[in-house]
XYZ file of C-alpha atoms in Angstrom:
343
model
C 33.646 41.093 -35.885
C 32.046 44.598 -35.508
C 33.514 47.738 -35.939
C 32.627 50.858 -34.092
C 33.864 54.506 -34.252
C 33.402 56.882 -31.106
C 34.074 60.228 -31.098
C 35.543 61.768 -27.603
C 37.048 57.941 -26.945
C 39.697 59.818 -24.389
C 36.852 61.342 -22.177
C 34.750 59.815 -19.548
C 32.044 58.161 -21.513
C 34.533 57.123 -24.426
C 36.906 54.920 -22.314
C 34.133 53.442 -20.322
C 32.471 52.309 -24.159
C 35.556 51.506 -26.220
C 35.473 49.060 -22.493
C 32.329 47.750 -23.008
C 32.873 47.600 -27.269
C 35.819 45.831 -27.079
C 34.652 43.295 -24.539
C 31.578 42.143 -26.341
C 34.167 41.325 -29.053
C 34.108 44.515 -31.587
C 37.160 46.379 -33.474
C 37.129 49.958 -31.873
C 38.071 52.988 -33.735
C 38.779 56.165 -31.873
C 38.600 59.918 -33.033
C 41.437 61.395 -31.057
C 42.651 65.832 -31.645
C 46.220 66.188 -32.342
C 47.772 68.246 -29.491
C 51.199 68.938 -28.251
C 50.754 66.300 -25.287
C 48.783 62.884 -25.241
C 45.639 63.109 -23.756
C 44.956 59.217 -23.488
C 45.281 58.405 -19.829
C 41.748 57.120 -19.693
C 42.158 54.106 -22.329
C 45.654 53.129 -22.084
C 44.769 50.302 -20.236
C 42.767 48.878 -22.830
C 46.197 48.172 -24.874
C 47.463 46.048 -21.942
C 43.998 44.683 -20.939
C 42.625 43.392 -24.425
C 46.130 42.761 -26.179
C 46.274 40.356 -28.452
C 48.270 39.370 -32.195
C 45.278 41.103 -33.648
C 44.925 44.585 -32.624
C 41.237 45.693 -31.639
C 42.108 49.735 -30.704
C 42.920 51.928 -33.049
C 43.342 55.678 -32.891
C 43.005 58.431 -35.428
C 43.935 62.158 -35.396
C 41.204 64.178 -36.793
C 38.867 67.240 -35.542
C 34.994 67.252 -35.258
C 35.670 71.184 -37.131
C 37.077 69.442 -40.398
C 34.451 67.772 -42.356
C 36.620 66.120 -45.501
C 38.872 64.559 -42.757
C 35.553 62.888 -41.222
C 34.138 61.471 -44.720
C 37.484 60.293 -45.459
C 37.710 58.407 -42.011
C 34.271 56.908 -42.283
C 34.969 55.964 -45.565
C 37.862 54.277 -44.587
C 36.615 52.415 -41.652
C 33.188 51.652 -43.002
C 32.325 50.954 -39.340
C 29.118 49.060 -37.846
C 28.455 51.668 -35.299
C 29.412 55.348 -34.754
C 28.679 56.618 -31.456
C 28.953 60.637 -31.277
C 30.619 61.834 -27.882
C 33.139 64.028 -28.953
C 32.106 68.150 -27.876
C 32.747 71.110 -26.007
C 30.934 69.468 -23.034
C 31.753 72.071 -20.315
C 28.628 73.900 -19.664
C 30.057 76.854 -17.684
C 32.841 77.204 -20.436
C 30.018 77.461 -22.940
C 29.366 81.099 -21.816
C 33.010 81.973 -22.373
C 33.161 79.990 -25.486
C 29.714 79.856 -26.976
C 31.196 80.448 -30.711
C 33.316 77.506 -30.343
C 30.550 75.142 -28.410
C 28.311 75.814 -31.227
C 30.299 74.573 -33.936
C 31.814 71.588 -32.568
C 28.714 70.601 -30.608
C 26.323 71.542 -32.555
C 27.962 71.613 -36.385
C 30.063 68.696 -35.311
C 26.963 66.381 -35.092
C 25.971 67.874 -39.035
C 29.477 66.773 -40.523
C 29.512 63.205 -39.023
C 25.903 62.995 -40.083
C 26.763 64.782 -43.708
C 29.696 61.932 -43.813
C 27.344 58.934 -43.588
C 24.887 60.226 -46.227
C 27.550 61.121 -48.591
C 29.671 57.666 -48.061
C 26.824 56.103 -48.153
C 28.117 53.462 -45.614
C 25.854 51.180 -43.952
C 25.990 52.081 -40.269
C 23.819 52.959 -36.984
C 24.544 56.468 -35.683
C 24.183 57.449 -31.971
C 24.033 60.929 -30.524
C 25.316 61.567 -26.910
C 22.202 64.444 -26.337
C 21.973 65.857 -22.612
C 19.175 66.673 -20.184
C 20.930 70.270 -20.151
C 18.312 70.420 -22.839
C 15.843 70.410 -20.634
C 17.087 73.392 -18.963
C 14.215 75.271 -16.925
C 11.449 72.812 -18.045
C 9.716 71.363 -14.841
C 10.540 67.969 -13.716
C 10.296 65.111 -14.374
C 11.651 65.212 -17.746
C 11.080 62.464 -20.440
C 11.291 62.407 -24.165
C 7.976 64.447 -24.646
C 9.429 67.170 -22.444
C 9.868 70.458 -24.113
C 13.017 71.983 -24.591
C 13.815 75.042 -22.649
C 18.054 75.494 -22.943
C 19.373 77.628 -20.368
C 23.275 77.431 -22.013
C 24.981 77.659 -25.147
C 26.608 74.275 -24.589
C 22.705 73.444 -24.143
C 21.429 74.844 -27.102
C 23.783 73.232 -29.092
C 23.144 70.226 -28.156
C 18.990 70.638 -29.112
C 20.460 71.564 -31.979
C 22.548 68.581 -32.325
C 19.407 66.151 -31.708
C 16.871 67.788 -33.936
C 19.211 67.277 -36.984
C 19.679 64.006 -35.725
C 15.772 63.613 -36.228
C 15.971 64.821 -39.424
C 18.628 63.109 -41.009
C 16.724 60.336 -39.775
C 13.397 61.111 -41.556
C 15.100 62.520 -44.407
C 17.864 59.841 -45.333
C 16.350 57.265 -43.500
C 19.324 56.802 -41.424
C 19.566 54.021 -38.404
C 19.982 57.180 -36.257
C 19.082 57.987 -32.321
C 19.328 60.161 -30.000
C 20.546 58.653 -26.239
C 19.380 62.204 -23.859
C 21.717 61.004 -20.996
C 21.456 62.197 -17.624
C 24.251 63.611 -15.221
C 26.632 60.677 -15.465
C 30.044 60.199 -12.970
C 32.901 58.053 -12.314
C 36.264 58.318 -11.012
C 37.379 58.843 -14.660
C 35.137 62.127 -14.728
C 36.660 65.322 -15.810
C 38.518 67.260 -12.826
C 36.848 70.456 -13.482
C 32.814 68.787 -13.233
C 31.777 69.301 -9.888
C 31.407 66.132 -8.223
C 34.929 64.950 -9.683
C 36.290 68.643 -8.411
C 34.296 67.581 -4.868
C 35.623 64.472 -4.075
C 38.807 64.994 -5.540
C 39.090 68.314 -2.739
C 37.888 66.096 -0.342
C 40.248 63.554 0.217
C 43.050 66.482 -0.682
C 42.039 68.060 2.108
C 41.508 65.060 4.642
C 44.946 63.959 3.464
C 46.296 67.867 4.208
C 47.687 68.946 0.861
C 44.674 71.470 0.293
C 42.480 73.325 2.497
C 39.446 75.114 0.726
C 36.922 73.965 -1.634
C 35.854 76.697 -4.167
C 32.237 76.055 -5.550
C 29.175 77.940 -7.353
C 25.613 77.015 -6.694
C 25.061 73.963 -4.136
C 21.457 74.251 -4.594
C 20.918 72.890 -8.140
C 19.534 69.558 -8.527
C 20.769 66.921 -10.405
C 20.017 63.345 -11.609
C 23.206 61.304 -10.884
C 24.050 58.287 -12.370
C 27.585 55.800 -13.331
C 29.022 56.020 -16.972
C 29.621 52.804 -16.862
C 25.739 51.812 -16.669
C 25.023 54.870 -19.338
C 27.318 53.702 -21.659
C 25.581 49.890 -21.704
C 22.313 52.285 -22.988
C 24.093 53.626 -25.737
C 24.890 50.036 -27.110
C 21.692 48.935 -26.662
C 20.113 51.281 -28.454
C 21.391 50.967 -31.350
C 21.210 46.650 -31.021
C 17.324 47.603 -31.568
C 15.231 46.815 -35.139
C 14.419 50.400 -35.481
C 16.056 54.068 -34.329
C 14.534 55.545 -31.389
C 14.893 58.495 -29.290
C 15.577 57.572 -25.393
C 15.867 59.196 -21.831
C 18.759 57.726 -19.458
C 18.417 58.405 -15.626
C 18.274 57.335 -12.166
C 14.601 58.935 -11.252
C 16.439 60.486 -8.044
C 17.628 64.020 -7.778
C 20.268 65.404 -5.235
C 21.417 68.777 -4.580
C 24.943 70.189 -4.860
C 24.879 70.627 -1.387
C 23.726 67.268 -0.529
C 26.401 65.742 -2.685
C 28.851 67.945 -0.952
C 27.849 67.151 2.333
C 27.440 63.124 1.872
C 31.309 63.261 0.571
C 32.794 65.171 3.781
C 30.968 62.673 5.541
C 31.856 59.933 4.609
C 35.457 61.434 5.304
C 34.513 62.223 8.566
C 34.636 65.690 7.827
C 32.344 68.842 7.984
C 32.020 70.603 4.764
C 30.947 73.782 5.933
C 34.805 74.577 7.282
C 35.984 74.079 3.848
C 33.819 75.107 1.206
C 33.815 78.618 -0.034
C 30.785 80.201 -2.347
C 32.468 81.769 -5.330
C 30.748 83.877 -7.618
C 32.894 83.035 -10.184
C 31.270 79.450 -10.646
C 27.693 80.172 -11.271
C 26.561 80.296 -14.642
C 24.625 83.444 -16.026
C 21.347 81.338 -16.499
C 21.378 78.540 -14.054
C 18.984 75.180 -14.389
C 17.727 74.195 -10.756
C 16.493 70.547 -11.405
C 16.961 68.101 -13.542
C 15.377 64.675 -12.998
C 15.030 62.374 -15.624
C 12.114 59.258 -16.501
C 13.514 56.580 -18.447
C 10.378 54.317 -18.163
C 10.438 54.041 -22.093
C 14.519 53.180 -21.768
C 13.293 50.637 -18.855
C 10.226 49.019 -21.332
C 11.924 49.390 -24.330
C 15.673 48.343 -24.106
C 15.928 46.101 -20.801
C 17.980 49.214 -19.198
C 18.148 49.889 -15.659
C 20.780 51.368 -13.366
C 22.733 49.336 -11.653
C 25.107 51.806 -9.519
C 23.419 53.839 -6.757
C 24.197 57.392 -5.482
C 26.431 56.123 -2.607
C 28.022 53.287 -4.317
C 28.799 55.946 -6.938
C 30.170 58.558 -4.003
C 31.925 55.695 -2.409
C 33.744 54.874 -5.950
C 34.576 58.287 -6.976
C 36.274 58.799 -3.104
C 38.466 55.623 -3.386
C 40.117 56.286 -6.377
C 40.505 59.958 -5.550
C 42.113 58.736 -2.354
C 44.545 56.819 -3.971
C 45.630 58.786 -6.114
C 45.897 61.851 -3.380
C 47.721 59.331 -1.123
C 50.311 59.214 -3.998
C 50.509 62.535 -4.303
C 51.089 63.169 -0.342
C 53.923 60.272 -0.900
C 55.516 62.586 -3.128
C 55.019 66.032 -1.137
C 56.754 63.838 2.228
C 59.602 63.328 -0.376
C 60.189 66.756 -1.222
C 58.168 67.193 -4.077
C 55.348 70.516 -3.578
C 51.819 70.044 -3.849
C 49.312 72.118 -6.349
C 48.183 73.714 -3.281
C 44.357 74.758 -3.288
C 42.429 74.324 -6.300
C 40.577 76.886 -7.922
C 39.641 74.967 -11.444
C 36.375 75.665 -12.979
C-alpha cells in the first residue's frame, strides 16, 4: 500500500486528490495549520466514504513556515509520494500580503524540498506551479513559454518551480513540476471569482442577495475541473523519469463571458446585477491565459474530461443547493449575509 503526503489537503485541489489517492488504494497523509476552528469541510466525507478497521486518512498539524516540523513529518511518514499544494494561493491578496506569499509559496516549496534531501527518504515530489507564471507572455503558453509574472503570488511561484528544477539536477530528486491551469469545482474557494459568480447567482435568483461586486470581466482565462487536474498530478509522478508538464483545456473565456453564461442559465440578465468595483482589480493585471498541454496529452495519456458548461452547470447546482438551504433558514427566521462583498 502507498503512502502519499499532500500539502493544502483541506483546499480545492487537496480533497479532490486525497479522493482520487485513497481510491486507487493508497494511505493518505494530510498537512493541516492549527487554527482556532476546523477548516476540514472539504474531506470529511472521506472518513465516512472510505471507512474501514484500517484507517487510510490521517491528519497532521504543522506549517509550510516551520522547516524542523516538516523533516520531522517526512521522516516519520517516509511517504511514496508528496504532492505540494499547500500556499498563499490568492493572487489579489498577494499584493496586500506579498511578504507572507513569498515565504510560504515560494520558501515553503525550499523546506519540503530541503526535508527530502536531508531525510534522505525515497520519494517522488510534485509541485502544484500555476500559469499565473505566465503572466503577460502571449498565448498560447506551453512549457517553453517564458516567464513574465505579473503578481507576487506569481513570482513566487516561478520561484517555487525553478528550485524545483534544481533540486532535481542537483540531488537527483524524482521531482516535477505540474504548471496547472485555472482549475474549478463546486468545492472552489468562495472568494475566486467563478465560485464568488455562481455562488451570487443563484443567491440572487433565490432573493437573499441582490448585487454582484466584481473587478475586471475582460481577462481571459483557461478553465478547467479539479477533479480532471488532480488525475495529472498522479500521473505524473507514475512516470519512469521527472518531467515538467502544462495542464489545460486549450479554450479561453472571458470574465464576462463566464458571468454572462451563469445568469443565463438562471434565466437571468447579468447586467442588472453586477457592479464594476475598483477595489477588485489587481495593480498589474494578466489578460490571457491559455494553456497547450500537447506534451501532457503525448506524454501522460491526459486529457480533460469536463467541459466549460458541464463545469458551469456543476458549480450552479451545488451552489443552488446549498442557497436553497440557506433561504429555508431565512423563511424560518434566521437573517441572511445579505450582499456579498468578499474579495
Amino acid at each position: 500500500m502507498k503512502k502519499a503526503f499532500i500539502t493544502g489537503i483541506t483546499g480545492q485541489d487537496g480533497s479532490y486528490l486525497a479522493e482520487l489517492l485513497l481510491d486507487k488504494g493508497y494511505t493518505v497523509h494530510g498537512l493541516i495549520r492549527r487554527a482556532s476552528t476546523f477548516n476540514t469541510d472539504r474531506i470529511d466525507h472521506l472518513y465516512r466514504d472510505f471507512h474501514d478497521p484500517e484507517a487510510r486518512i490521517y491528519l497532521h498539524y504543522g506549517d509550510l513556515s516551520v522547516s524542523g516540523q516538516l523533516t520531522d513529518l517526512l521522516h516519520d511518514i517516509k511517504p511514496d509520494e508528496v504532492y505540494h499544494l499547500g500556499a498563499q494561493s490568492h493572487v489579489r491578496v498577494s499584493f496586500d500580503m506579498p511578504e507572507y506569499t513569498g515565504d510560504i509559496t515560494g520558501l515553503g516549496t525550499l523546506r519540503l524540498l530541503e526535508a527530502i534531501r536531508k531525510t534522505e527518504i525515497k520519494t517522488r515530489f510534485y509541485q502544484a506551479s500555476s500559469s499565473e507564471m505566465f503572466g503577460a507572455a502571449p498565448p498560447p503558453q506551453h512549457e517553453l513559454t517564458p516567464f513574465q509574472p505579473q503578481s507576487p503570488y506569481a513570482a513566487a511561484k516561478v520561484y517555487a518551480y525553478y528550485i524545483v528544477q534544481n533540486y532535481r539536477n542537483a540531488y537527483n530528486l524524482f521531482a516535477c513540476n505540474g504548471i496547472l491551469f485555472n482549475h474549478e469545482s463546486p468545492r472552489r474557494g468562495e472568494t475566486f471569482v467563478t465560485r464568488k459568480v455562481t455562488r451570487a447567482a443563484v443567491r440572487i435568483k433565490l432573493g437573499l442577495q441582490d448585487k454582484l461586486f466584481l473587478g475586471n470581466l475582460e481577462a481571459k482565462r483557461d478553465w478547467g475541473f479539479a477533479g480532471d487536474y488532480v488525475e495529472a498530478m498522479w500521473l505524473m509522478l507514475q512516470q519512469e523519469k521527472p518531467d515538467d508538464f502544462v495542464i489545460a483545456t486549450g479554450e479561453t473565456h472571458s470574465v464576462r463571458e463566464f458571468v454572462e453564461k451563469v445568469f443565463q442559465k438562471l434565466e437571468m440578465d447579468y447586467q442588472k446585477h453586477v457592479v464594476i468595483d475598483p477595489k477588485y482589480f489587481r495593480p498589474t493585471e494578466v489578460d490571457v491565459l491559455l494553456g497547450d498541454s500537447t506534451k501532457a496529452k503525448k506524454q501522460l495519456g491526459w486529457n480533460p474530461k469536463v467541459n466549460f458548461d458541464q463545469l458551469i452547470d456543476m458549480m450552479i447546482a451545488a451552489d443552488m443547493e446549498q442557497a436553497g438551504k440557506e433561504k429555508t433558514l431565512c423563511e424560518a427566521g434566521y437573517s441572511s449575509t445579505g450582499n456579498h462583498r468578499a474579495i
